[in-house]
Every structure is written in C-alpha cells, then in structure tokens.
Amino acid sequence: MMAREAVVGVDIGGTMIHCVLMTPDGEVLTARSVATRTGGRAVLSQVQALVGELQRDASVVVTGVGVGATGIIEPVTGRVLVSTSAFHDWVGHRLADELSALLTPPVTVSNDVRAFLLGEMRWGAMQDAQDVLGVTIGTGVGGAIALGGRLITGRSSGAGEIGHTPGYSGHVCPCGGVGHLETVASGPSIGLRYGERTGIRGETGVGVTRRARAGDTDALNVIQNAGRALADAMLSAVTLLDVNHVVVGGGVVGAWDLLAPVVSERIAANPPISGDVLVVRPSIVAFPAMGAATLALRPDGGSARVVTRGSGESRRHWTGAA
C-alpha cells in the first residue's frame, strides 16, 4: 500500500507542547502531548523528539512541519522577538533555522495564537467567517486577527496581542507591563487574584473553577471579573477592527460555562458600534496543533513550498487565506 502524505503540527505553549500527525484533509492520525520543559534549547529538543516519534508511522510520508510558538514571532525568519518572563530562554531563538537543522521535513513557524486561529477558520468554529478575533487563555492571554480571510501580523508582528492591552488592574504582568488583561484573565492570574481575596495561595485557574462550581462565591467572583475584563477587551478590539466574530481557545474553554453568561451580558450592554451581532464561540478544534499543521499546507491543501526572501535565506512560510 502506498504511504499517504501527512503533515505534523506542533503547538508550543507555556505549559504543554501538543503535536499532531494530520492528513491534508484534516484527519488527525496521531496526537502526542508533553509538559513544556524549562529553557529554549530543551523545548526544541522536545519538538525534535515528538516529530521523530510521529514520523515513525510507516503508513505516511511527512511532507512538512508547522509550528505555532508562544511569543511574538517574526514571520519571515521565525525569530522570537518578545516573550514573557514566564518562558525562560526563548527570546532570540531563530526557530525556523534551528528546527530546520533538527528536522528533515520543511518547517514553517508562526505565533501559536495565529496558528490556532488559522485552524479554527480552516477546520473548526469559524469556517464560515472572514473577519475574526482569536483569543487564547491559558498560561497567558494571546490574540490574533484575520481580516478578509487573511491573518494579520502587523508592522512588528504584534498584531492581536490583546492580553497585553492595559487598563484592567493595577497588577504587574509577566511581560513587565502594568494592568494588562493577562493579569486578571490568565489561568495563573485567576489563581493569584483568588489568593488575594481568600489568603489561599498556590491555587490554579482550574482549581478556582472547581471551587466556583462547588459554590465558592469568592472563586465565582474572580472568574466573573475575568469574564468582564475579557468582554471589554473583545469589544475594544472588534470596535477598532470592525470584526464580528470571536473564537476563544486555551484552558479557559473548560470554564466557559461560567464565563459565557458574564461575557454575553457585558456585550449585550455595550454592543459593537457597527450594529452587527457579535458572535463569540469557544474553540471546537481538538488540538490547536491542527492549526499549526495547517501552516505546513498550501491553500490548495498540498505541502508548503519553500519561499526565498530578499535576504537570500530560504523560508518555509505561508500566510494565505484560511
């Protein structure tokens, strides 16, 4: 039997690395996940091991690897420009070059939230949408934007970084800024805000969610505050961009039953100035790594091609329509 073509998608997050082996038509053949180790070189070694494991599937030929990585990623070189202090030894790594040296198939690198949004628009909750804000909430809060079906990177590759917009608290963000959305809405921040209320330290966002469902009013208040801040940030973004769809992913989806009523109420009280109905949906893609795998596909579903940029360096890169 002739081996099928497949691509590998890798989602590098602050807590976990998820990896999928996927056919060009979106069938996930195998999935793997490991806890993210400390240090950039260690993470790259983890990716090498995961991709190597998936490549052992004798029934497929891996034609490309797509990587969605945490931080602000320069789209041509794959260099990490900015990352929070929570992710050690990450800034400066030229991920496209370094992973290309470790892996045999062509490598395409992008920001993890852009990869997530691309996956949702190609396979998931936003297949019929063209103008979308993507938000992921887990270890941090990330954002990405698609306009007219195309991902927008911005002048310095920071377009969509909704988690680092200020005005939501007086707390210091892991990036060093003050009052960012991430200080009230990320999983670790939800735990910290609960500790400030109750004196119970070391709780996680998952733990606070569990307490809220069990009737802990302090836990519920913290989550509702996160929901209000999230809704306000969404409304600001969609007003500026004239976007009418938002997809939310990351660990927060596990608490969506608690967040959704607050988000919906806030949006209903402050509807977009455009008059459009703002559609907010949680992610339905099993792994954000599906979006990363999509980075290794051309719009026609084939494997990614090598593009030569003006610097003379070859880069595997595609930011075409979702």
Short mmCIF file of C-alpha atoms in Angstrom, two decimals:
data_model
loop_
_atom_site.label_atom_id
_atom_site.label_comp_id
_atom_site.label_asym_id
_atom_site.label_seq_id
_atom_site.Cartn_x
_atom_site.Cartn_y
_atom_site.Cartn_z
CA MET A 1 0.00 0.00 0.00
CA MET A 2 1.33 3.43 -0.95
CA ALA A 3 2.06 5.69 2.01
CA ARG A 4 -0.20 8.73 2.39
CA GLU A 5 1.12 12.28 2.64
CA ALA A 6 0.76 13.93 6.04
CA VAL A 7 1.99 16.97 7.92
CA VAL A 8 2.92 17.45 11.56
CA GLY A 9 1.59 20.30 13.66
CA VAL A 10 3.30 21.42 16.87
CA ASP A 11 1.73 23.80 19.36
CA ILE A 12 4.34 25.12 21.84
CA GLY A 13 2.67 26.61 24.89
CA GLY A 14 3.91 27.74 28.26
CA THR A 15 2.54 24.64 29.97
CA MET A 16 2.23 21.92 27.33
CA ILE A 17 3.51 21.02 23.87
CA HIS A 18 0.83 19.37 21.69
CA CYS A 19 1.72 17.58 18.48
CA VAL A 20 -0.49 16.02 15.78
CA LEU A 21 0.07 13.98 12.65
CA MET A 22 -2.58 15.14 10.15
CA THR A 23 -3.55 14.45 6.56
CA PRO A 24 -4.09 17.41 4.19
CA ASP A 25 -7.87 16.98 4.52
CA GLY A 26 -7.76 17.45 8.30
CA GLU A 27 -7.83 13.86 9.56
CA VAL A 28 -5.79 13.60 12.75
CA LEU A 29 -3.97 10.27 12.66
CA THR A 30 -2.00 10.52 15.90
CA ALA A 31 -1.61 13.04 18.74
CA ARG A 32 1.02 13.45 21.43
CA SER A 33 1.42 15.89 24.34
CA VAL A 34 4.20 16.56 26.84
CA ALA A 35 4.75 19.10 29.61
CA THR A 36 6.88 22.01 28.40
CA ARG A 37 10.40 21.91 29.84
CA THR A 38 12.31 24.96 31.03
CA GLY A 39 14.64 26.63 28.53
CA GLY A 40 14.52 27.22 24.81
CA ARG A 41 17.03 24.54 23.83
CA ALA A 42 15.21 21.96 25.92
CA VAL A 43 11.94 22.84 24.19
CA LEU A 44 13.50 22.46 20.74
CA SER A 45 14.81 19.04 21.76
CA GLN A 46 11.31 18.09 22.86
CA VAL A 47 9.91 19.13 19.48
CA GLN A 48 12.59 17.10 17.70
CA ALA A 49 11.69 14.02 19.75
CA LEU A 50 7.94 14.41 19.23
CA VAL A 51 8.21 14.91 15.47
CA GLY A 52 10.62 11.98 15.24
CA GLU A 53 8.13 9.78 17.08
CA LEU A 54 5.29 10.71 14.73
CA GLN A 55 7.47 10.19 11.66
CA ARG A 56 7.87 6.53 12.60
CA ASP A 57 4.33 5.89 11.33
CA ALA A 58 5.16 3.74 8.30
CA SER A 59 1.79 4.42 6.67
CA VAL A 60 2.56 8.09 5.94
CA VAL A 61 5.21 10.33 4.44
CA VAL A 62 5.63 13.57 6.40
CA THR A 63 5.98 16.41 3.89
CA GLY A 64 6.08 19.37 6.28
CA VAL A 65 6.07 20.51 9.89
CA GLY A 66 4.08 23.53 11.09
CA VAL A 67 4.95 25.09 14.42
CA GLY A 68 2.88 27.54 16.44
CA ALA A 69 5.13 29.00 19.14
CA THR A 70 4.42 31.17 22.15
CA GLY A 71 5.65 34.77 21.97
CA ILE A 72 5.82 37.38 19.22
CA ILE A 73 7.35 35.59 16.23
CA GLU A 74 8.91 37.40 13.27
CA PRO A 75 7.00 35.83 10.36
CA VAL A 76 9.83 35.53 7.81
CA THR A 77 12.71 34.30 9.98
CA GLY A 78 10.71 32.62 12.73
CA ARG A 79 12.80 34.51 15.31
CA VAL A 80 11.26 35.02 18.75
CA LEU A 81 11.09 38.79 19.23
CA VAL A 82 9.23 39.06 22.54
CA SER A 83 8.20 36.61 25.24
CA THR A 84 7.09 36.89 28.85
CA SER A 85 9.43 36.18 31.74
CA ALA A 86 7.41 33.01 32.39
CA PHE A 87 9.04 31.40 29.32
CA HIS A 88 12.77 31.15 30.02
CA ASP A 89 15.50 31.44 27.34
CA TRP A 90 13.12 31.92 24.41
CA VAL A 91 13.72 35.42 23.02
CA GLY A 92 16.25 35.45 20.18
CA HIS A 93 15.87 31.84 19.09
CA ARG A 94 15.55 31.62 15.30
CA LEU A 95 13.04 28.81 15.38
CA ALA A 96 12.77 28.26 11.62
CA ASP A 97 16.54 27.83 11.26
CA GLU A 98 17.08 25.87 14.45
CA LEU A 99 14.22 23.44 13.87
CA SER A 100 15.15 23.05 10.18
CA ALA A 101 18.58 21.89 11.37
CA LEU A 102 16.97 19.30 13.66
CA LEU A 103 14.18 18.03 11.38
CA THR A 104 14.12 16.55 7.89
CA PRO A 105 10.79 17.92 6.53
CA PRO A 106 10.40 21.64 5.69
CA VAL A 107 9.48 23.74 8.73
CA THR A 108 7.01 26.64 8.91
CA VAL A 109 6.87 28.74 12.09
CA SER A 110 4.31 31.23 13.34
CA ASN A 111 2.86 32.59 16.56
CA ASP A 112 0.79 29.96 18.42
CA VAL A 113 -2.40 32.05 18.52
CA ARG A 114 -2.24 32.77 14.79
CA ALA A 115 -1.88 29.04 14.22
CA PHE A 116 -4.87 28.44 16.50
CA LEU A 117 -6.99 30.98 14.59
CA LEU A 118 -5.96 29.53 11.23
CA GLY A 119 -7.03 26.07 12.44
CA GLU A 120 -10.41 27.36 13.63
CA MET A 121 -11.04 29.08 10.29
CA ARG A 122 -9.93 26.06 8.27
CA TRP A 123 -11.40 23.22 10.33
CA GLY A 124 -13.31 24.49 13.34
CA ALA A 125 -15.76 27.00 14.78
CA MET A 126 -15.06 29.83 12.31
CA GLN A 127 -15.14 28.08 8.92
CA ASP A 128 -17.78 30.49 7.57
CA ALA A 129 -16.20 33.69 8.95
CA GLN A 130 -13.76 36.06 7.23
CA ASP A 131 -13.16 38.71 9.90
CA VAL A 132 -12.26 37.09 13.21
CA LEU A 133 -10.55 37.88 16.50
CA GLY A 134 -8.94 34.81 18.06
CA VAL A 135 -8.20 34.76 21.80
CA THR A 136 -6.44 32.02 23.72
CA ILE A 137 -6.33 31.96 27.51
CA GLY A 138 -4.14 29.56 29.42
CA THR A 139 -0.74 30.25 30.97
CA GLY A 140 -1.08 33.66 29.32
CA VAL A 141 -3.57 35.54 27.16
CA GLY A 142 -2.87 35.73 23.44
CA GLY A 143 -4.69 37.14 20.44
CA ALA A 144 -4.70 37.02 16.65
CA ILE A 145 -6.63 38.76 13.89
CA ALA A 146 -7.92 37.70 10.48
CA LEU A 147 -9.39 40.27 8.09
CA GLY A 148 -10.86 39.24 4.75
CA GLY A 149 -9.80 35.65 5.48
CA ARG A 150 -6.12 36.53 5.91
CA LEU A 151 -4.04 36.51 9.05
CA ILE A 152 -2.69 39.94 10.00
CA THR A 153 0.77 40.14 11.56
CA GLY A 154 1.29 43.89 11.86
CA ARG A 155 4.41 46.02 11.43
CA SER A 156 6.33 44.38 14.29
CA SER A 157 4.46 41.05 14.32
CA GLY A 158 2.46 42.07 17.39
CA ALA A 159 -0.99 42.46 15.82
CA GLY A 160 -3.72 40.99 18.01
CA GLU A 161 -1.81 40.82 21.30
CA ILE A 162 -4.96 41.53 23.28
CA GLY A 163 -3.56 40.07 26.50
CA HIS A 164 -1.13 42.96 26.79
CA THR A 165 -3.60 45.80 26.44
CA PRO A 166 -3.67 47.83 29.69
CA GLY A 167 -6.37 49.14 31.99
CA TYR A 168 -7.74 46.01 33.68
CA SER A 169 -5.96 46.04 37.05
CA GLY A 170 -3.04 47.53 38.95
CA HIS A 171 -1.03 44.33 38.88
CA VAL A 172 2.31 43.75 37.14
CA CYS A 173 2.11 41.47 34.10
CA PRO A 174 4.73 38.74 33.47
CA CYS A 175 5.83 40.89 30.48
CA GLY A 176 6.69 43.74 32.86
CA GLY A 177 3.74 45.98 31.98
CA VAL A 178 1.08 47.06 34.46
CA GLY A 179 -2.64 46.33 34.39
CA HIS A 180 -2.72 44.14 31.30
CA LEU A 181 -5.68 41.85 30.58
CA GLU A 182 -3.41 38.89 31.31
CA THR A 183 -3.15 39.97 34.98
CA VAL A 184 -6.83 39.14 35.57
CA ALA A 185 -7.80 36.60 32.88
CA SER A 186 -4.95 34.06 32.53
CA GLY A 187 -5.04 30.80 34.49
CA PRO A 188 -2.17 31.76 36.85
CA SER A 189 -3.64 35.24 37.38
CA ILE A 190 -7.05 33.83 38.27
CA GLY A 191 -5.27 31.77 40.94
CA LEU A 192 -3.39 34.83 42.22
CA ARG A 193 -6.49 37.01 42.36
CA TYR A 194 -8.31 34.26 44.29
CA GLY A 195 -5.41 34.11 46.75
CA GLU A 196 -5.62 37.85 47.33
CA ARG A 197 -9.29 37.54 48.19
CA THR A 198 -9.07 34.48 50.42
CA GLY A 199 -5.47 34.10 51.60
CA ILE A 200 -5.38 30.66 49.94
CA ARG A 201 -2.15 30.68 47.93
CA GLY A 202 -0.98 28.42 45.14
CA GLU A 203 -4.39 27.73 43.58
CA THR A 204 -4.59 27.30 39.80
CA GLY A 205 -7.20 28.56 37.38
CA VAL A 206 -8.57 25.02 37.14
CA GLY A 207 -8.74 24.83 40.92
CA VAL A 208 -10.58 28.15 41.16
CA THR A 209 -13.05 26.93 38.53
CA ARG A 210 -13.64 23.78 40.55
CA ARG A 211 -14.26 25.85 43.68
CA ALA A 212 -16.68 28.13 41.82
CA ARG A 213 -18.75 25.17 40.64
CA ALA A 214 -18.83 23.89 44.23
CA GLY A 215 -20.39 27.16 45.41
CA ASP A 216 -17.35 29.21 46.48
CA THR A 217 -18.54 32.80 45.92
CA ASP A 218 -15.01 34.25 46.02
CA ALA A 219 -13.96 31.87 43.26
CA LEU A 220 -17.02 32.73 41.19
CA ASN A 221 -16.39 36.47 41.63
CA VAL A 222 -12.79 36.11 40.42
CA ILE A 223 -13.91 34.21 37.32
CA GLN A 224 -16.69 36.69 36.64
CA ASN A 225 -14.22 39.58 36.91
CA ALA A 226 -12.05 37.78 34.37
CA GLY A 227 -15.09 37.40 32.09
CA ARG A 228 -15.96 41.10 32.30
CA ALA A 229 -12.39 42.11 31.51
CA LEU A 230 -12.29 39.64 28.63
CA ALA A 231 -15.56 41.02 27.21
CA ASP A 232 -14.32 44.61 27.49
CA ALA A 233 -11.11 43.71 25.66
CA MET A 234 -13.08 41.92 22.95
CA LEU A 235 -15.39 44.89 22.49
CA SER A 236 -12.46 47.31 22.17
CA ALA A 237 -10.78 45.11 19.58
CA VAL A 238 -13.84 44.42 17.45
CA THR A 239 -14.80 48.10 17.50
CA LEU A 240 -11.38 49.17 16.25
CA LEU A 241 -11.19 46.41 13.63
CA ASP A 242 -14.87 46.13 12.64
CA VAL A 243 -14.77 42.40 13.30
CA ASN A 244 -17.95 40.49 14.13
CA HIS A 245 -16.66 37.05 15.18
CA VAL A 246 -14.54 35.99 18.16
CA VAL A 247 -13.28 32.48 18.86
CA VAL A 248 -11.88 31.64 22.31
CA GLY A 249 -9.48 28.80 22.99
CA GLY A 250 -6.98 27.54 25.54
CA GLY A 251 -7.60 26.20 29.01
CA VAL A 252 -10.32 28.79 29.63
CA VAL A 253 -12.70 26.77 27.45
CA GLY A 254 -13.00 24.40 30.40
CA ALA A 255 -14.62 27.23 32.39
CA TRP A 256 -16.70 28.59 29.51
CA ASP A 257 -19.99 27.67 31.20
CA LEU A 258 -19.07 30.15 33.97
CA LEU A 259 -17.58 32.81 31.71
CA ALA A 260 -20.11 32.81 28.87
CA PRO A 261 -23.05 34.38 30.79
CA VAL A 262 -20.84 37.24 32.01
CA VAL A 263 -19.31 37.81 28.58
CA SER A 264 -22.73 37.74 26.90
CA GLU A 265 -24.24 40.16 29.43
CA ARG A 266 -21.35 42.60 29.05
CA ILE A 267 -21.55 42.54 25.25
CA ALA A 268 -25.34 42.94 25.30
CA ALA A 269 -24.96 46.05 27.48
CA ASN A 270 -22.28 47.52 25.16
CA PRO A 271 -22.96 46.24 21.64
CA PRO A 272 -20.50 46.95 18.81
CA ILE A 273 -20.98 50.38 17.26
CA SER A 274 -21.35 48.72 13.85
CA GLY A 275 -24.68 47.30 14.96
CA ASP A 276 -23.58 43.79 13.99
CA VAL A 277 -24.33 40.87 16.27
CA LEU A 278 -21.03 39.82 17.81
CA VAL A 279 -20.67 36.04 17.60
CA VAL A 280 -18.46 34.59 20.34
CA ARG A 281 -17.76 30.86 20.29
CA PRO A 282 -15.42 28.55 22.18
CA SER A 283 -12.93 26.51 20.19
CA ILE A 284 -14.12 23.21 18.74
CA VAL A 285 -10.77 22.05 17.33
CA ALA A 286 -9.49 19.11 19.37
CA PHE A 287 -5.90 20.40 19.44
CA PRO A 288 -4.61 23.87 18.49
CA ALA A 289 -1.81 21.89 16.86
CA MET A 290 -4.22 21.31 13.95
CA GLY A 291 -3.81 24.99 13.17
CA ALA A 292 -0.04 24.61 13.35
CA ALA A 293 -0.26 21.68 10.95
CA THR A 294 -2.25 23.89 8.59
CA LEU A 295 0.76 26.21 8.40
CA ALA A 296 2.54 23.41 6.54
CA LEU A 297 -0.18 23.29 3.87
CA ARG A 298 -0.72 25.44 0.80
CA PRO A 299 -4.21 26.89 0.30
CA ASP A 300 -4.89 24.04 -2.15
CA GLY A 301 -4.15 21.50 0.59
CA GLY A 302 -0.71 20.48 -0.69
CA SER A 303 2.59 20.71 1.13
CA ALA A 304 4.21 24.04 1.91
CA ARG A 305 6.63 25.38 -0.67
CA VAL A 306 9.98 26.99 0.07
CA VAL A 307 9.88 30.76 -0.42
CA THR A 308 13.08 32.75 -0.91
CA ARG A 309 13.02 36.16 0.76
CA GLY A 310 15.05 39.25 -0.10
CA SER A 311 17.73 38.36 2.43
CA GLY A 312 18.66 35.37 0.31
CA GLU A 313 17.61 32.98 3.07
CA SER A 314 15.10 30.23 2.29
CA ARG A 315 11.99 30.21 4.49
CA ARG A 316 9.06 27.84 4.59
CA HIS A 317 6.26 30.33 5.05
CA TRP A 318 2.63 30.75 4.16
CA THR A 319 0.13 33.29 5.48
CA GLY A 320 -2.54 32.80 2.86
CA ALA A 321 -6.32 32.71 3.18
CA ALA A 322 -7.70 30.36 5.80
#
